[in-house]
Amino acid sequence: MKNIFNNKYGFIKKSLIVSSLLVAVVSFNSCSDDFLNQPAYNSSDTESVFTNLETADAFVQGLYRGLVPTEMFYQLGAGDTVTHSAEDGSTNNSKYNICNYQYDAYTPNTVTGIYSAMYAVIERTNIAIDRLGDMAASSKRDALLAEAMAIRAFCYYNLIRVYGDVPAIWIPLEEADPNDPNTLYPKRASRDVIYDKVIADIQGSINNMPASNGTPERLNKQSTNALLAKIALYAAGYSLRWDLNTGAAGTMSRRPDNARIQQLYQIADTAAAAVINGGTNSLVQAQGGKSGFEALWFNFDRRNFSAVNQEMLWHIAEYGPNTNSAFGVYAHPGSRGGTYGSRKALQFILPSYYLSFNAADKRRDVATTSYSIYFLNTGLANDTWVDVGTTYSCIMSGKFRISWCVEPQAADARNLNIPIIRYADVLLMYAETQNYLNSGPTAAGIAALQQVRNRAGIGSLPIPSGQQAFESALVQERKWEFSDEFMLRTDLIRMNKLESEINATRQTMKNLSNRTGQFASTPVYRLYKYHKNTQVYGDPFLAVTYIDLTDPAQIAQVQAVPTNSSGYAAYQTTLKAIALANGQTSTADDKWYPANMFQAYTSTFNGNARKTVGFTAGFNQLQVGNIIYTKPTGSAENGGTYPNWIEGGGDGLFYGFVPNKTELLPFAAASAGHPLIDNPNLTQLPGY
């Protein structure tokens, strides 16, 4: 009998085991109330848990708790050339620094929570795998064993894509040799060895996974195949590598054995094809007047999972007082009071991304918003709240907008599950493997990409035929499709595109600021239609109607903003006429207001323009970090120099990025409670 108190590490094990079982009965309360009725386990002996399949099942369900630490989206959900930090501070703010790749192992400007969270789950998976192995073989036992192995693989995938080489721990702590110094203080192990181990685990057990686990909040055969494809692509892809023995500076490279790289791409290809050919998954399509992409995210936010689970292969349960995460708190349009409360957006969308979408692409106004929710006058209970149009320096995230979510909303919770893998991801991974394995896109790979584009409304765009051009198209497609799903940053690394995408984004933002190159004809003035916010959860509102103005005569008319209320009525008459001339219908109650998109939201012109539709108190404020919305985008509007959030003063875009260094994060070398302090056998990333 394996009693947890028969060695000096027993007190650690008791804490881990009890917490695992306690969370097992609450972590899936969004699936079934039955879990709330199960007893809380507090046995001092793990074998009492694994004596029957019911309690073993509860333990395995508890493994999902804590799988996505807040730092995954709080710190690493930005810096991917799409989403950026919108904090109030700049260089002294950890999120802003990490977003811009300015890490410092000796201050809080690094990420450590992912390390501790993943190893806590790994310890619990090791317990499950060890104890399940002692149970009598059965289809249920084998399925639970496969599920635990897949969860452990996901943890190591998260660790490696953030830290590179990390310790490899495969047995419970109580089973380890207490005299081995590597037990409590493990060293880094080769990521290739770890990847090969977890891939083999999944390959050897995936056929034991059920076709369905009742909900995509638990892994099944389809989602595990999707996870296998993803991990295999990371294992075959590029990463920052250094010699663990010498600590010499690393380089961005693949693993050295090319034959294994080919095998890994084939594994990913086969796994993705298994999902595609499984016949149970598909992309959500247009319905109820919404595009497919809009219907996907509106229903996901509303927790109407039956409408989206065909595409959402795996999402983490996050609902209720004990499991509600802060996911979605950071990436949203922001709101000021009212039904939704005062919710500050802490991330924003780079305008280069917003402007990259094809005009026909239905994804832009779902993934991004050019509005924020603000009160018209006083902010009191009887006030009017408005979806107020913004400028290029404050385009917001849109997939997880507050108004689409389920109430009630707390300041630190959104009642949102966390999306992990979608069918669209599988399609694009399959297109990628087909392209790599065949030295160019195949008909099957093109068809997979075409499915994603057709749903987006851009199926008519030409698809390149060359291998490199097709890969570049996939990079861009992943950016359009997966913003704010915290995978793009590390996807760019594994595809060895991070440096080139960062450099391209820097230049693109300079071109936009100067209105040169591809932005030479980008309209400066936009005419927004005044729109009241319904202040109701489940409001299906998508985007503020606007007109990009290009006619010089019309631009001259909108520039003549009256500075006092006596001129507002005549000005509105002029704006309505411009709207009609641009094909917009207009009623007597309609109002319009212009915005100079290259000026700051708080510019005199923009502030006076909003006053013409009734904004008074707080007319120049937004619920987003003021380092962004109080700044212009245009260099001319900034006195002839780039705004410092684009370039300047040590805090421009990606100011901390250093090739062959910042692709991975360091461990904290100061401040107790962090890996490098707790474990003297860990080595620091070269360069730090």
XYZ file of C-alpha atoms in Angstrom:
688
model
C 0.000 0.000 0.000
C 1.352 3.438 -0.947
C 0.756 5.647 2.067
C 1.663 9.265 1.544
C 2.950 9.740 5.082
C 5.690 7.126 5.017
C 8.357 9.545 3.813
C 9.452 13.070 4.667
C 7.629 14.556 1.679
C 4.228 13.337 2.824
C 2.999 16.770 3.920
C 3.505 18.068 0.381
C 1.604 15.171 -1.093
C -1.343 15.538 1.246
C -1.823 19.142 0.228
C -1.656 18.329 -3.465
C -3.980 15.336 -3.256
C -6.626 17.033 -1.146
C -6.656 20.129 -3.339
C -6.907 17.994 -6.474
C -9.959 16.182 -5.197
C -11.641 19.266 -3.845
C -11.426 21.029 -7.180
C -12.658 17.938 -8.952
C -16.129 18.488 -7.564
C -16.321 22.158 -8.550
C -14.287 22.573 -11.690
C -16.993 21.250 -13.991
C -20.030 22.919 -12.465
C -20.706 24.493 -15.856
C -21.270 21.020 -17.294
C -23.396 19.297 -14.741
C -24.776 20.053 -11.317
C -24.063 16.426 -10.413
C -20.456 17.326 -9.687
C -21.598 19.687 -6.926
C -23.251 16.773 -5.138
C -20.150 14.623 -4.944
C -18.359 14.432 -1.595
C -15.150 16.318 -0.899
C -12.316 13.828 -0.514
C -9.715 14.216 2.178
C -8.201 10.754 2.476
C -4.647 10.497 3.672
C -4.046 7.604 1.312
C -4.146 8.071 -2.451
C -5.165 4.469 -2.939
C -8.507 5.250 -1.303
C -9.160 7.576 -4.197
C -8.145 5.111 -6.875
C -10.057 2.128 -5.566
C -13.003 2.776 -7.863
C -13.514 4.471 -11.196
C -15.981 7.057 -9.912
C -13.540 8.683 -7.518
C -10.660 8.236 -9.957
C -12.747 10.061 -12.564
C -13.339 12.908 -10.118
C -9.591 13.157 -9.508
C -8.846 13.346 -13.251
C -11.457 16.052 -13.681
C -9.640 18.027 -10.998
C -6.543 18.059 -13.210
C -8.159 20.686 -15.432
C -8.182 23.223 -12.629
C -5.432 25.818 -13.092
C -4.425 24.653 -16.575
C -4.392 28.217 -17.928
C -2.757 30.564 -15.405
C -3.750 34.217 -15.578
C -0.297 35.163 -16.870
C -0.983 33.247 -20.080
C -3.330 36.030 -21.193
C -2.499 38.758 -18.666
C 1.197 38.931 -19.531
C 1.641 36.872 -22.698
C -1.647 37.708 -24.413
C 0.020 40.708 -26.027
C 3.225 41.417 -27.941
C 2.193 39.278 -30.914
C 2.057 42.201 -33.422
C -1.730 42.178 -32.993
C -2.631 42.888 -29.359
C -0.644 45.328 -27.265
C -0.573 46.487 -23.660
C -2.664 49.545 -22.804
C -1.548 50.143 -19.252
C -1.420 53.595 -17.676
C 2.325 53.331 -17.206
C 5.028 52.388 -19.665
C 8.589 51.373 -18.857
C 7.918 50.842 -15.143
C 4.960 48.568 -15.798
C 5.600 44.836 -15.998
C 2.825 44.068 -18.511
C 3.927 46.868 -20.823
C 7.538 45.737 -20.571
C 6.759 42.077 -21.225
C 4.497 43.014 -24.122
C 7.503 44.801 -25.608
C 9.982 41.979 -24.769
C 11.765 43.989 -22.096
C 12.438 41.251 -19.560
C 14.525 41.680 -16.453
C 15.364 38.718 -14.263
C 16.151 41.044 -11.342
C 12.863 42.986 -11.217
C 9.230 41.844 -11.532
C 9.472 42.168 -15.333
C 9.341 38.461 -16.005
C 6.780 35.642 -15.854
C 6.964 33.051 -13.100
C 3.382 31.998 -12.377
C 3.184 29.703 -15.389
C 6.109 27.680 -14.062
C 4.613 27.013 -10.646
C 1.080 26.462 -11.966
C 2.137 23.947 -14.598
C 4.280 21.897 -12.223
C 1.439 21.806 -9.697
C -0.773 20.226 -12.366
C 2.074 17.962 -13.546
C 2.455 16.589 -10.023
C -1.251 15.777 -9.926
C -1.125 14.157 -13.372
C 1.839 12.076 -12.254
C -0.179 10.874 -9.260
C -3.109 10.013 -11.516
C -0.983 8.176 -14.066
C 0.816 6.216 -11.341
C -2.335 5.237 -9.441
C -4.438 4.492 -12.513
C -1.708 2.128 -13.639
C -2.361 0.057 -10.522
C -6.080 -0.273 -11.223
C -7.608 -3.145 -13.144
C -7.577 -2.517 -16.870
C -10.882 -1.432 -18.383
C -11.986 0.895 -21.132
C -12.845 3.572 -18.537
C -9.524 3.179 -16.692
C -7.618 3.362 -19.961
C -9.546 6.464 -21.044
C -8.757 8.252 -17.760
C -5.084 7.301 -18.116
C -4.995 8.701 -21.653
C -6.721 11.882 -20.479
C -4.191 12.433 -17.687
C -1.304 11.914 -20.119
C -2.756 14.457 -22.536
C -3.180 17.027 -19.759
C 0.432 16.484 -18.691
C 1.542 16.945 -22.292
C -0.355 20.241 -22.460
C 1.452 21.451 -19.325
C 4.892 20.671 -20.745
C 3.931 22.320 -24.049
C 3.088 25.507 -22.130
C 6.312 25.388 -20.141
C 8.577 24.782 -23.134
C 7.071 27.452 -25.351
C 7.652 30.009 -22.579
C 10.901 28.870 -20.914
C 12.562 26.469 -23.372
C 14.336 23.600 -21.616
C 12.697 22.852 -18.267
C 12.891 20.079 -15.664
C 11.314 16.787 -16.707
C 9.355 15.121 -13.894
C 7.511 11.902 -14.717
C 6.702 10.316 -11.351
C 4.953 11.548 -8.214
C 7.180 13.157 -5.640
C 6.471 10.382 -3.134
C 7.864 7.840 -5.614
C 11.122 9.737 -6.126
C 14.381 8.892 -4.376
C 14.756 11.323 -1.448
C 18.542 10.927 -1.622
C 18.698 12.043 -5.230
C 19.472 15.792 -5.344
C 17.460 16.001 -8.546
C 14.269 15.094 -6.642
C 13.722 18.450 -4.964
C 16.049 20.475 -7.184
C 15.683 19.134 -10.739
C 17.834 20.501 -13.535
C 16.693 21.594 -16.961
C 16.203 18.744 -19.411
C 16.256 18.831 -23.198
C 12.952 20.046 -24.606
C 13.343 17.500 -27.412
C 13.392 14.636 -24.914
C 10.328 16.029 -23.141
C 8.435 16.586 -26.383
C 9.251 13.086 -27.606
C 8.034 11.598 -24.334
C 4.663 13.400 -24.227
C 4.069 12.806 -27.940
C 4.726 9.095 -27.482
C 2.375 9.091 -24.477
C -0.451 10.523 -26.558
C 0.270 8.301 -29.552
C 0.243 5.223 -27.365
C -2.999 6.050 -25.569
C -5.141 8.142 -27.909
C -7.162 5.190 -29.163
C -8.370 4.742 -25.592
C -9.877 8.221 -25.536
C -13.670 8.340 -25.911
C -15.231 9.831 -29.017
C -17.042 12.166 -26.619
C -16.556 13.025 -22.972
C -19.938 14.706 -22.717
C -18.507 18.189 -23.158
C -15.541 19.857 -24.884
C -14.528 21.012 -21.409
C -12.899 17.573 -21.209
C -10.544 16.141 -23.766
C -11.829 13.469 -26.130
C -10.267 11.663 -29.082
C -10.846 14.545 -31.519
C -9.472 17.273 -29.262
C -6.549 15.097 -28.181
C -5.634 14.555 -31.833
C -5.770 18.324 -32.278
C -3.531 18.773 -29.237
C -1.138 16.145 -30.603
C -0.914 18.025 -33.912
C -0.142 21.261 -32.102
C 2.523 19.801 -29.833
C 4.169 17.957 -32.736
C 4.372 21.201 -34.723
C 6.036 22.942 -31.781
C 8.424 20.021 -31.331
C 9.378 20.210 -35.023
C 9.459 23.979 -35.159
C 11.985 26.652 -34.342
C 12.895 27.711 -30.842
C 15.722 29.477 -29.083
C 18.241 26.759 -28.345
C 21.400 26.805 -26.282
C 23.845 24.192 -24.998
C 22.683 23.117 -21.543
C 26.239 22.087 -20.634
C 28.128 25.195 -21.684
C 25.403 27.830 -21.482
C 26.660 29.354 -24.730
C 24.413 31.899 -26.414
C 21.644 30.263 -28.358
C 20.240 30.600 -31.834
C 16.792 30.213 -33.340
C 16.872 26.752 -34.857
C 15.058 23.466 -35.168
C 16.154 20.310 -33.380
C 19.294 18.880 -35.019
C 17.851 15.567 -36.256
C 16.111 16.303 -39.534
C 14.659 12.802 -39.823
C 12.793 13.346 -36.563
C 11.562 16.730 -37.783
C 10.023 15.009 -40.776
C 8.421 12.429 -38.489
C 6.971 15.141 -36.278
C 5.425 16.956 -39.219
C 3.955 13.646 -40.341
C 2.573 13.033 -36.854
C 0.975 16.483 -36.885
C -0.383 15.906 -40.373
C -1.896 12.543 -39.480
C -3.415 13.859 -36.260
C -4.952 16.901 -37.955
C -6.291 14.726 -40.772
C -7.880 12.421 -38.194
C -9.834 15.367 -36.792
C -10.851 16.596 -40.237
C -11.905 13.145 -41.400
C -13.609 12.340 -38.123
C -16.797 13.947 -39.373
C -17.848 15.418 -36.019
C -16.328 18.894 -36.251
C -16.872 21.858 -38.540
C -16.699 25.638 -38.625
C -19.647 27.566 -37.244
C -21.464 29.131 -40.183
C -23.659 32.189 -40.647
C -26.909 32.089 -38.710
C -29.519 34.472 -37.337
C -28.231 37.392 -39.363
C -24.683 36.941 -38.037
C -21.629 35.864 -39.972
C -20.159 32.525 -38.943
C -17.284 34.154 -37.068
C -19.646 36.505 -35.267
C -22.048 33.677 -34.383
C -19.117 31.664 -33.021
C -17.954 34.289 -30.545
C -21.356 35.720 -29.620
C -22.631 32.270 -28.685
C -19.390 31.345 -26.936
C -19.549 34.483 -24.799
C -23.217 33.785 -24.048
C -22.242 30.259 -22.960
C -24.532 28.843 -25.631
C -22.030 26.056 -26.155
C -24.358 23.763 -28.063
C -24.166 26.243 -30.941
C -20.344 26.322 -31.051
C -18.988 23.004 -29.784
C -18.748 21.715 -33.338
C -15.823 24.142 -33.682
C -14.641 24.543 -30.089
C -12.801 21.253 -29.702
C -11.515 22.101 -26.237
C -12.285 24.937 -23.865
C -11.531 25.144 -20.150
C -14.469 25.355 -17.728
C -14.403 28.706 -15.926
C -17.707 29.515 -14.278
C -18.928 29.953 -10.745
C -17.450 31.407 -7.551
C -14.549 28.966 -7.318
C -13.531 28.598 -10.951
C -14.228 31.941 -12.626
C -10.966 33.232 -14.050
C -10.002 36.717 -15.115
C -10.004 35.668 -18.752
C -11.532 38.446 -20.837
C -10.938 41.105 -18.182
C -8.031 42.525 -20.162
C -9.093 42.219 -23.810
C -12.397 44.042 -24.343
C -13.689 47.468 -25.462
C -13.905 48.958 -21.974
C -16.968 50.397 -20.266
C -17.592 53.347 -17.982
C -20.241 52.639 -15.357
C -23.788 51.626 -16.147
C -24.969 48.019 -16.236
C -21.514 46.650 -17.039
C -19.702 48.700 -14.426
C -16.446 50.557 -14.915
C -14.184 48.098 -16.700
C -10.865 49.368 -17.978
C -9.415 47.749 -21.092
C -5.788 46.858 -20.412
C -4.970 45.747 -23.939
C -5.614 47.331 -27.327
C -5.267 46.347 -30.964
C -2.509 47.785 -33.124
C -4.123 49.789 -35.937
C -1.782 48.115 -38.438
C -3.665 44.899 -37.679
C -7.090 46.540 -37.805
C -6.279 47.989 -41.218
C -4.783 44.728 -42.538
C -8.171 43.073 -43.055
C -9.670 42.811 -46.500
C -12.838 44.922 -46.790
C -14.916 41.752 -47.216
C -13.488 40.007 -44.140
C -16.198 39.429 -41.541
C -13.641 38.854 -38.787
C -12.398 42.396 -38.304
C -15.413 43.829 -36.492
C -15.679 40.711 -34.335
C -12.014 40.522 -33.324
C -11.666 44.293 -32.941
C -13.879 47.225 -32.034
C -13.506 50.868 -32.981
C -15.799 51.821 -30.118
C -15.882 51.893 -26.345
C -18.854 52.178 -23.978
C -19.130 55.525 -22.225
C -21.824 57.656 -20.658
C -23.171 60.711 -22.439
C -23.486 63.207 -19.633
C -23.106 62.465 -15.942
C -22.749 58.710 -15.613
C -25.679 58.537 -13.213
C -28.273 55.771 -13.284
C -30.633 57.636 -15.595
C -27.901 58.631 -18.048
C -27.468 57.472 -21.646
C -24.561 55.182 -22.486
C -23.064 55.336 -25.957
C -20.936 53.041 -28.125
C -18.551 55.877 -28.850
C -16.278 55.707 -31.882
C -12.548 55.780 -31.214
C -9.382 56.687 -33.106
C -6.517 54.549 -34.431
C -4.642 54.745 -31.129
C -7.484 53.067 -29.251
C -8.856 50.219 -31.342
C -10.020 47.610 -28.821
C -10.310 43.836 -28.630
C -13.749 42.482 -29.482
C -14.071 38.701 -29.160
C -14.818 38.868 -25.451
C -16.723 42.151 -25.230
C -18.571 42.650 -21.971
C -21.948 43.254 -23.589
C -21.895 39.771 -25.138
C -21.100 38.034 -21.862
C -23.313 36.477 -19.213
C -24.195 38.418 -16.082
C -23.439 39.011 -13.337
C -19.986 40.407 -13.979
C -17.429 40.955 -11.242
C -14.479 43.275 -11.620
C -12.122 40.306 -11.909
C -14.323 37.785 -13.724
C -16.109 37.417 -17.034
C -18.012 34.090 -16.757
C -16.084 33.044 -19.858
C -14.635 29.655 -20.598
C -11.101 29.729 -21.972
C -10.821 28.580 -25.616
C -7.851 26.280 -26.241
C -8.249 24.599 -29.645
C -10.717 25.330 -32.430
C -11.430 23.440 -35.616
C -10.139 26.446 -37.579
C -6.770 25.847 -35.893
C -6.800 22.221 -37.027
C -7.534 23.261 -40.620
C -4.655 25.738 -40.690
C -2.277 23.298 -39.001
C -3.183 20.726 -41.652
C -2.572 23.264 -44.424
C 0.824 23.931 -42.833
C 1.857 20.275 -42.579
C 0.742 19.552 -46.133
C 2.785 22.494 -47.367
C 5.895 21.411 -45.465
C 5.784 17.706 -46.246
C 5.154 18.232 -49.954
C 7.458 21.233 -50.506
C 4.443 23.296 -51.460
C 0.683 23.449 -50.944
C -1.402 20.439 -51.912
C -5.010 20.440 -53.027
C -6.001 19.175 -49.568
C -3.979 21.887 -47.820
C -5.425 24.599 -50.036
C -8.933 23.295 -49.364
C -8.311 23.519 -45.611
C -7.185 27.138 -45.868
C -10.077 27.854 -48.215
C -12.582 26.652 -45.610
C -11.324 29.248 -43.135
C -11.325 31.988 -45.746
C -14.770 31.093 -47.053
C -16.257 31.396 -43.569
C -14.520 34.754 -43.176
C -15.941 36.051 -46.469
C -12.634 36.281 -48.325
C -12.757 33.053 -50.296
C -12.058 34.934 -53.513
C -8.570 36.028 -52.415
C -5.848 34.285 -54.433
C -3.901 31.547 -52.659
C -0.163 31.470 -53.416
C 1.341 28.344 -54.953
C 4.944 28.469 -53.696
C 5.963 26.878 -50.403
C 7.320 30.022 -48.744
C 4.532 32.229 -50.064
C 1.917 29.753 -48.837
C 3.556 29.627 -45.409
C 3.505 33.438 -45.255
C -0.177 33.373 -46.155
C -0.772 30.972 -43.270
C 1.061 33.267 -40.858
C -1.232 36.129 -41.838
C -4.319 33.921 -41.766
C -3.507 32.788 -38.243
C -3.233 36.422 -37.183
C -6.618 37.285 -38.677
C -8.234 34.205 -37.160
C -6.682 33.820 -33.693
C -6.228 37.263 -32.152
C -6.537 37.252 -28.349
C -6.426 33.454 -28.125
C -2.871 33.588 -26.663
C -1.196 31.417 -29.263
C 0.079 33.904 -31.864
C 3.142 35.040 -29.951
C 4.591 31.545 -29.653
C 3.282 30.486 -33.067
C 5.454 33.201 -34.614
C 8.420 31.827 -32.698
C 7.948 28.199 -33.751
C 7.550 29.332 -37.386
C 10.677 31.517 -37.046
C 8.662 34.578 -37.991
C 8.811 36.606 -34.793
C 11.742 38.844 -35.712
C 10.521 39.478 -39.258
C 6.949 40.139 -38.088
C 8.141 42.521 -35.386
C 10.316 44.426 -37.859
C 7.501 44.514 -40.406
C 5.037 45.773 -37.798
C 7.415 48.503 -36.675
C 7.776 49.697 -40.255
C 4.068 49.342 -40.977
C 3.229 51.480 -37.961
C 5.727 54.121 -39.094
C 4.160 54.085 -42.559
C 0.737 54.540 -40.989
C 2.003 57.325 -38.775
C 3.474 59.106 -41.818
C 0.581 58.108 -44.125
C 3.038 56.703 -46.635
C 3.378 53.405 -48.484
C 0.272 51.260 -48.182
C -1.372 53.977 -46.069
C -0.838 56.900 -48.430
C -4.567 56.973 -49.182
C -5.875 55.993 -45.751
C -8.632 58.481 -44.871
C -7.883 60.840 -42.017
C -11.486 61.669 -41.135
C -14.211 59.230 -40.215
C -17.848 60.130 -39.678
C -19.371 58.009 -36.890
C -23.091 57.486 -36.426
C -24.266 58.144 -32.887
C -25.361 54.872 -31.289
C -26.863 54.268 -27.855
C -25.695 51.228 -25.934
C -28.628 49.115 -24.763
C -27.003 48.373 -21.392
C -28.308 44.809 -21.562
C -26.177 41.665 -21.303
C -26.535 39.728 -24.521
C -26.758 42.877 -26.641
C -25.827 41.582 -30.117
C -24.418 44.958 -31.226
C -21.353 44.499 -33.433
C -19.955 47.758 -34.777
C -20.650 51.489 -34.984
C -21.670 52.608 -38.460
C -19.120 54.971 -39.984
C -18.111 56.633 -43.238
C -14.475 57.138 -44.236
C -14.395 60.597 -45.782
C -12.344 61.210 -48.918
C -14.143 64.104 -50.616
C -12.235 67.360 -49.914
C -15.407 69.447 -49.785
C -17.014 67.128 -47.252
C -13.832 67.028 -45.185
C -13.818 70.828 -45.087
C -17.406 70.792 -43.866
C -16.762 68.363 -41.013
C -13.644 70.251 -39.971
C -15.814 73.263 -39.173
C -16.876 71.944 -35.776
C -18.795 74.582 -33.817
C -17.313 75.434 -30.454
C -20.623 76.174 -28.725
C -24.070 74.653 -28.710
C -25.665 77.404 -30.801
C -24.110 75.878 -33.905
C -24.821 72.206 -33.192
C -28.178 71.944 -35.000
C -26.846 73.419 -38.242
C -23.744 71.254 -38.006
C -25.888 68.112 -37.610
C -27.863 69.116 -40.709
C -24.595 69.316 -42.634
C -23.402 65.927 -41.345
C -26.698 64.237 -42.212
C -26.414 65.557 -45.748
C -22.898 64.108 -45.993
C -24.176 60.779 -44.706
C -26.950 60.733 -47.305
C -24.457 61.621 -50.038
C -22.406 58.590 -48.997
C -25.307 56.182 -49.260
C -26.430 56.185 -45.638
C -30.084 56.462 -44.725
C -30.894 58.944 -42.002
C -33.873 59.673 -39.786
C -34.747 62.870 -37.993
C -33.294 61.464 -34.757
C -29.986 60.343 -36.246
C -26.816 62.122 -35.214
C -23.295 61.975 -36.588
C -19.921 63.127 -35.339
C -16.509 63.151 -37.027
C -13.209 61.852 -35.732
C -9.704 62.614 -36.878
C -8.380 59.071 -36.744
C -4.724 60.128 -36.559
C -5.183 62.527 -33.664
C -5.497 61.455 -30.049
C -8.976 60.614 -28.851
C -8.542 63.568 -26.500
C -7.579 66.120 -29.166
C -9.459 69.420 -29.226
C -11.109 68.579 -32.545
C -12.235 65.103 -31.476
C -13.494 66.324 -28.123
C -15.474 69.185 -29.673
C -16.909 66.802 -32.292
C -18.320 64.517 -29.617
C -19.870 67.489 -27.831
C -22.056 68.109 -30.877
C -24.017 64.903 -30.145
C -24.427 65.595 -26.440
C -21.242 64.498 -24.665
C -20.554 66.747 -21.698
C -19.041 65.270 -18.529
C -16.019 63.112 -19.270
C -16.286 63.780 -22.994
C -12.557 63.140 -23.432
C -12.188 60.029 -21.290
C -12.123 56.317 -22.068
C -11.806 53.234 -19.920
C -8.454 52.230 -21.361
C -4.901 52.940 -20.260
C -4.136 56.595 -20.948
C -0.730 55.842 -22.403
C -2.591 55.006 -25.612
C -5.841 56.896 -26.024
C -4.325 60.254 -25.065
C -1.681 59.839 -27.780
C -2.004 60.451 -31.513
C -1.133 57.929 -34.215
C 0.070 60.382 -36.839
C 3.549 61.878 -36.786
C 2.237 65.176 -38.176
C -0.329 65.242 -35.392
C 2.517 64.684 -32.926
C 4.590 67.691 -33.954
C 6.528 65.952 -36.721
C 7.858 62.994 -34.696
C 6.509 59.527 -34.096
C 4.373 59.160 -30.952
C 6.456 57.408 -28.325
C 4.213 54.341 -28.295
C 5.301 53.787 -31.914
C 8.937 54.846 -31.639
C 10.951 56.940 -29.275
C 12.271 57.420 -25.790
C 13.050 53.771 -25.114
C 9.421 52.709 -25.046
C 8.391 52.373 -28.686
C 6.972 49.198 -30.189
C 8.918 46.101 -29.062
C 11.717 48.250 -27.652
C 13.112 45.344 -25.660
C 13.192 42.763 -28.427
C 16.653 41.204 -28.904
C 16.955 38.367 -31.441
C 18.275 35.095 -30.012
C 17.463 36.206 -26.493
C 13.929 37.413 -25.868
C 12.203 34.597 -27.746
C 12.245 32.877 -24.335
C 11.638 34.290 -20.887
C 14.178 34.246 -18.077
C 13.594 32.892 -14.610
C 13.503 35.474 -11.862
C 16.944 35.737 -10.283
C 15.763 37.917 -7.420
C 12.733 37.912 -5.116
C 11.983 34.811 -3.089
C 9.353 32.389 -4.323
C 10.501 32.143 -7.919
C 12.104 29.176 -9.687
C 15.723 30.298 -9.877
C 15.721 31.172 -6.169
C 13.860 28.064 -5.044
C 15.942 25.698 -7.145
C 19.716 26.291 -7.190
C 20.134 23.607 -9.881
C 18.244 25.609 -12.500
C 20.350 27.448 -15.059
C 19.457 30.919 -16.307
C 18.778 31.629 -19.938
C 21.990 32.910 -21.562
C 21.904 36.673 -21.977
C 20.228 37.360 -18.653
